[in-house]
Coordinates of C-alpha atoms in Angstrom, one line a residue:
X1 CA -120.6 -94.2 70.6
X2 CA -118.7 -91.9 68.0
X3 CA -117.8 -88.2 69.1
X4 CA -120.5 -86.0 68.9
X5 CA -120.4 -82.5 66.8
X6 CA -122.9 -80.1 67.0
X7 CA -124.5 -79.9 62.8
X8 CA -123.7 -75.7 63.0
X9 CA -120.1 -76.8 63.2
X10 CA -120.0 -78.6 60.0
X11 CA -121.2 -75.1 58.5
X12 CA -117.7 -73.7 55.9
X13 CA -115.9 -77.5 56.5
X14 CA -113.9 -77.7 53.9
X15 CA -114.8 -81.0 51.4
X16 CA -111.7 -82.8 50.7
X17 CA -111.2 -86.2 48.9
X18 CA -109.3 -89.1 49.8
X19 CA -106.5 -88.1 47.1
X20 CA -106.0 -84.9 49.5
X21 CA -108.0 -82.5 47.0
X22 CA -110.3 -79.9 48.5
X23 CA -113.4 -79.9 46.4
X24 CA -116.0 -77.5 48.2
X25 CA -116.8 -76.2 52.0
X26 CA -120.0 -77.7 53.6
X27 CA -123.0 -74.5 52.7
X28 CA -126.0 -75.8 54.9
X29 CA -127.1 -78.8 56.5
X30 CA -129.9 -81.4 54.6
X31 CA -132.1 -82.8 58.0
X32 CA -135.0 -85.3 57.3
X33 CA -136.9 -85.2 60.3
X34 CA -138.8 -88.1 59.8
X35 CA -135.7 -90.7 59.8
X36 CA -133.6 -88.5 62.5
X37 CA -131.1 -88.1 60.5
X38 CA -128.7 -86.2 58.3
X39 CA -129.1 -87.3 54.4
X40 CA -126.7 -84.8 53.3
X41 CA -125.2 -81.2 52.5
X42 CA -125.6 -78.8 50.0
X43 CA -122.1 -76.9 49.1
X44 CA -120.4 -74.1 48.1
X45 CA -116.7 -73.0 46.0
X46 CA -113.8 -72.3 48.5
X47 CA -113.2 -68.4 48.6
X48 CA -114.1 -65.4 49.3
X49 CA -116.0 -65.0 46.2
X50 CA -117.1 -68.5 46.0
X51 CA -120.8 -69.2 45.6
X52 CA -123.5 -72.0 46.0
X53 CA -122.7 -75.0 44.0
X54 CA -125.4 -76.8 41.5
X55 CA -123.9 -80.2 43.3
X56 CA -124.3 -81.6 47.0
X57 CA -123.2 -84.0 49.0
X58 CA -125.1 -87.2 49.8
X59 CA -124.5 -88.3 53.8
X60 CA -124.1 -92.0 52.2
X61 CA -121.4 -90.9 50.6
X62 CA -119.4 -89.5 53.4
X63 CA -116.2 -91.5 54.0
X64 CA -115.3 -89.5 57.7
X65 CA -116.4 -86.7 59.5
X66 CA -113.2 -85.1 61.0
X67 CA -112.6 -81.9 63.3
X68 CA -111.2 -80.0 59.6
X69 CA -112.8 -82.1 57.0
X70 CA -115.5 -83.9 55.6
X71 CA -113.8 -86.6 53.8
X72 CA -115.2 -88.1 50.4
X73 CA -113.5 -90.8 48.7
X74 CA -113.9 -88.8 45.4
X75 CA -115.5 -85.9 43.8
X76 CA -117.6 -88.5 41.5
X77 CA -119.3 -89.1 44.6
X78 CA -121.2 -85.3 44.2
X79 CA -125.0 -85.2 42.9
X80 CA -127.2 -82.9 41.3
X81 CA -128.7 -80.6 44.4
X82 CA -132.0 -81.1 43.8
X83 CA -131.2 -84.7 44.2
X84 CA -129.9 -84.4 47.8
X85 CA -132.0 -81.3 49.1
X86 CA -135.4 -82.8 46.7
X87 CA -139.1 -82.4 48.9
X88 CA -137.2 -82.7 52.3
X89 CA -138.6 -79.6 53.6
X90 CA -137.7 -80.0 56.8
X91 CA -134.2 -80.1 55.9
X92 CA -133.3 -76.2 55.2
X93 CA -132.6 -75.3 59.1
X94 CA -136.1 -74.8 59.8
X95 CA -135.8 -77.2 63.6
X96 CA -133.9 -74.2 64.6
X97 CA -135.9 -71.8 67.1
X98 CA -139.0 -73.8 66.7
X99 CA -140.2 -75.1 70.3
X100 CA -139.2 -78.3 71.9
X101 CA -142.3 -80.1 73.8
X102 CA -142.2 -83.6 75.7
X103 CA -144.7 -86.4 75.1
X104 CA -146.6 -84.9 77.9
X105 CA -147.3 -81.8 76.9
X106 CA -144.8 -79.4 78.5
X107 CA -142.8 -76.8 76.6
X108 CA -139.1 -77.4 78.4
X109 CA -137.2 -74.6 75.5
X110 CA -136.6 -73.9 72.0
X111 CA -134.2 -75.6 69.8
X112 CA -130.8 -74.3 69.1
X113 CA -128.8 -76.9 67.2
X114 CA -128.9 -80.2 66.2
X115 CA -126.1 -83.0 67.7
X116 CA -125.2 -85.4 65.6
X117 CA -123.0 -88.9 66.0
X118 CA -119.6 -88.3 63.8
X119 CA -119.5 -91.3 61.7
X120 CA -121.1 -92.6 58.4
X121 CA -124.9 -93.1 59.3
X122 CA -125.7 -88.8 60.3
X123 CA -127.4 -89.8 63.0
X124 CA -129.5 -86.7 65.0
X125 CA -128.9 -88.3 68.9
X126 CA -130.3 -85.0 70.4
X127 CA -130.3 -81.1 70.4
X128 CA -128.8 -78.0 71.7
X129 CA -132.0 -76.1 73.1
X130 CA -132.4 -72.7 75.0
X131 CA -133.8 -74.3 78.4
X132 CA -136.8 -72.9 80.0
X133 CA -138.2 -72.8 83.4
X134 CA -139.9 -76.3 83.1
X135 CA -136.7 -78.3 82.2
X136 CA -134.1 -76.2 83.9
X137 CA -134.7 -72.8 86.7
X138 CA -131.5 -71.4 85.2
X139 CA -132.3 -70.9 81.5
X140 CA -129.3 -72.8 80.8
X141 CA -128.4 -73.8 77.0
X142 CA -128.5 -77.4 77.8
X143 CA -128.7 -80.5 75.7
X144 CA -131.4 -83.5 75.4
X145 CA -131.4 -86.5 74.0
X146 CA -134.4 -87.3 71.1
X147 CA -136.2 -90.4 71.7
X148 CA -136.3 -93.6 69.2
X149 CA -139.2 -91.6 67.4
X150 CA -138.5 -88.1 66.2
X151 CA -141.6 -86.0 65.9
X152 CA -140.0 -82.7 64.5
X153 CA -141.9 -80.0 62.2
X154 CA -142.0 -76.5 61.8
X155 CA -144.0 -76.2 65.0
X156 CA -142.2 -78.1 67.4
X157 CA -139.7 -81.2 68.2
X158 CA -141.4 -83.4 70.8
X159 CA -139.0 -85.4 72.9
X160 CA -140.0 -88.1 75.4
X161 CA -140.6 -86.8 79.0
X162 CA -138.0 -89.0 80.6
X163 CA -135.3 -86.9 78.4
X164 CA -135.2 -84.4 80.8
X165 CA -133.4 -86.5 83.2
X166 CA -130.1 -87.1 80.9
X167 CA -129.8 -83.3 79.9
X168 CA -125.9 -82.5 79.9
X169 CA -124.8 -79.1 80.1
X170 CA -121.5 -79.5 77.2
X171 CA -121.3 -81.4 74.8
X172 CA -118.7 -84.0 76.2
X173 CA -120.2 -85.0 79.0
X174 CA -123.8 -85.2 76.8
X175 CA -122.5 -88.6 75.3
X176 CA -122.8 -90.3 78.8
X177 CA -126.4 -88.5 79.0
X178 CA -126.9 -90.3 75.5
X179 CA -126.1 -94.2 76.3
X180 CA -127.4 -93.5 79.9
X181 CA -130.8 -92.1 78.1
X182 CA -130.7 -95.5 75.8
X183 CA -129.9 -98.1 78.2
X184 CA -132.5 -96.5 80.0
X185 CA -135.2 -97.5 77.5
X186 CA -134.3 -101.0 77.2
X187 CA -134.9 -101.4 81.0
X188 CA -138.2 -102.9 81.8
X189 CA -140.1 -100.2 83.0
X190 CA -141.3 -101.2 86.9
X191 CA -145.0 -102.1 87.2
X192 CA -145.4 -99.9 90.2
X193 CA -144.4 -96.6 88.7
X194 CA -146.8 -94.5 88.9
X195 CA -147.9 -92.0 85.6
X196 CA -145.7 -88.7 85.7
X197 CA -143.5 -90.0 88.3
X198 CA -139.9 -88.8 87.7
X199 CA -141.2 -87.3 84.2
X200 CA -140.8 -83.6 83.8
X201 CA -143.2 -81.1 85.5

């Protein structure tokens, strides 16, 4: 798997083309929640008095997503913004603080950020969420892996229940948490389990 990066951190990256020119800092994040992904960013000028930009930033057209700098091959690559931010409404931050529910019913936290595979694709793998009692006695800010199907709206993200056994406390260690939680869900699941055992409480 790529490095993870939480989506807040992409927040003021600068926007720099392959020729080395800077073009535009990263404004806010474009989420559809449907496909559990990132489809792109809307931008703004580079300065202090620099502000919004009438063009975005496709995800497709992402060459790299480094640790200073989203890398485009060129600034041609820009669109028109409503072209990028368009009907997806749940893509203006909205996920954030909204409650995070498993398949079975129990609230284990609110979401806090969104973590995201570094790479081409903008893949959503999980989230940063303010833990509650059910998932974790501390109140931790833990992290938890999003199941093949993303149900996310203004109300709630709904993970599966057996998320709650790959939580991760940082973000480094969460990648293991993330192929564990996967290879997971190709296994067969045995025919003597028993409903709710080893799901959340």
């Amino acid at each position: 798997m790529n490095r993870l990066m939480l989506a807040s951190e992409l927040g003021k990256r600068v926007v720099v083309t392959l020729g080395g020119e800077a073009v535009a800092q990263i404004k806010d994040t474009v989420f559809d929640a449907g496909a559990g992904r990132i489809t792109g960013f809307t931008l703004s000028g580079r300065g202090l008095l620099a502000g919004p930009l009438k063009k975005s930033l496709p995800f497709a057209a992402v060459h790299a997503l480094g640790p200073a700098a989203v890398m485009i091959p060129s600034e041609t690559v820009l669109e028109d913004r409503d072209a990028v931010v368009g009907s997806r409404d749940a893509g203006h931050g909205q996920v954030i603080g909204v409650p995070v529910l498993t398949d079975e019913g129990t609230e284990v936290g609110t979401v806090r950020d969104m973590v995201i595979a570094a790479g081409t694709d903008g893949r959503v793998v999980g989230f940063e969420i303010a833990a509650n009692e059910n998932l974790d006695p501390h109140k931790r800010r833990v992290f938890i892996p999003r199941g093949q199907t993303l149900a996310v709206s203004g109300q709630a993200v709904v993970v599966p229940a057996r998320a709650g056994h790959f939580v991760a406390d940082d973000l480094p260690s969460f990648e293991a948490q993330v192929e564990a939680f996967h290879a997971d869900a190709g296994r067969a699941v045995p025919e003597t389990r028993t409903a709710g055992e080893g799901d959340l409480a």
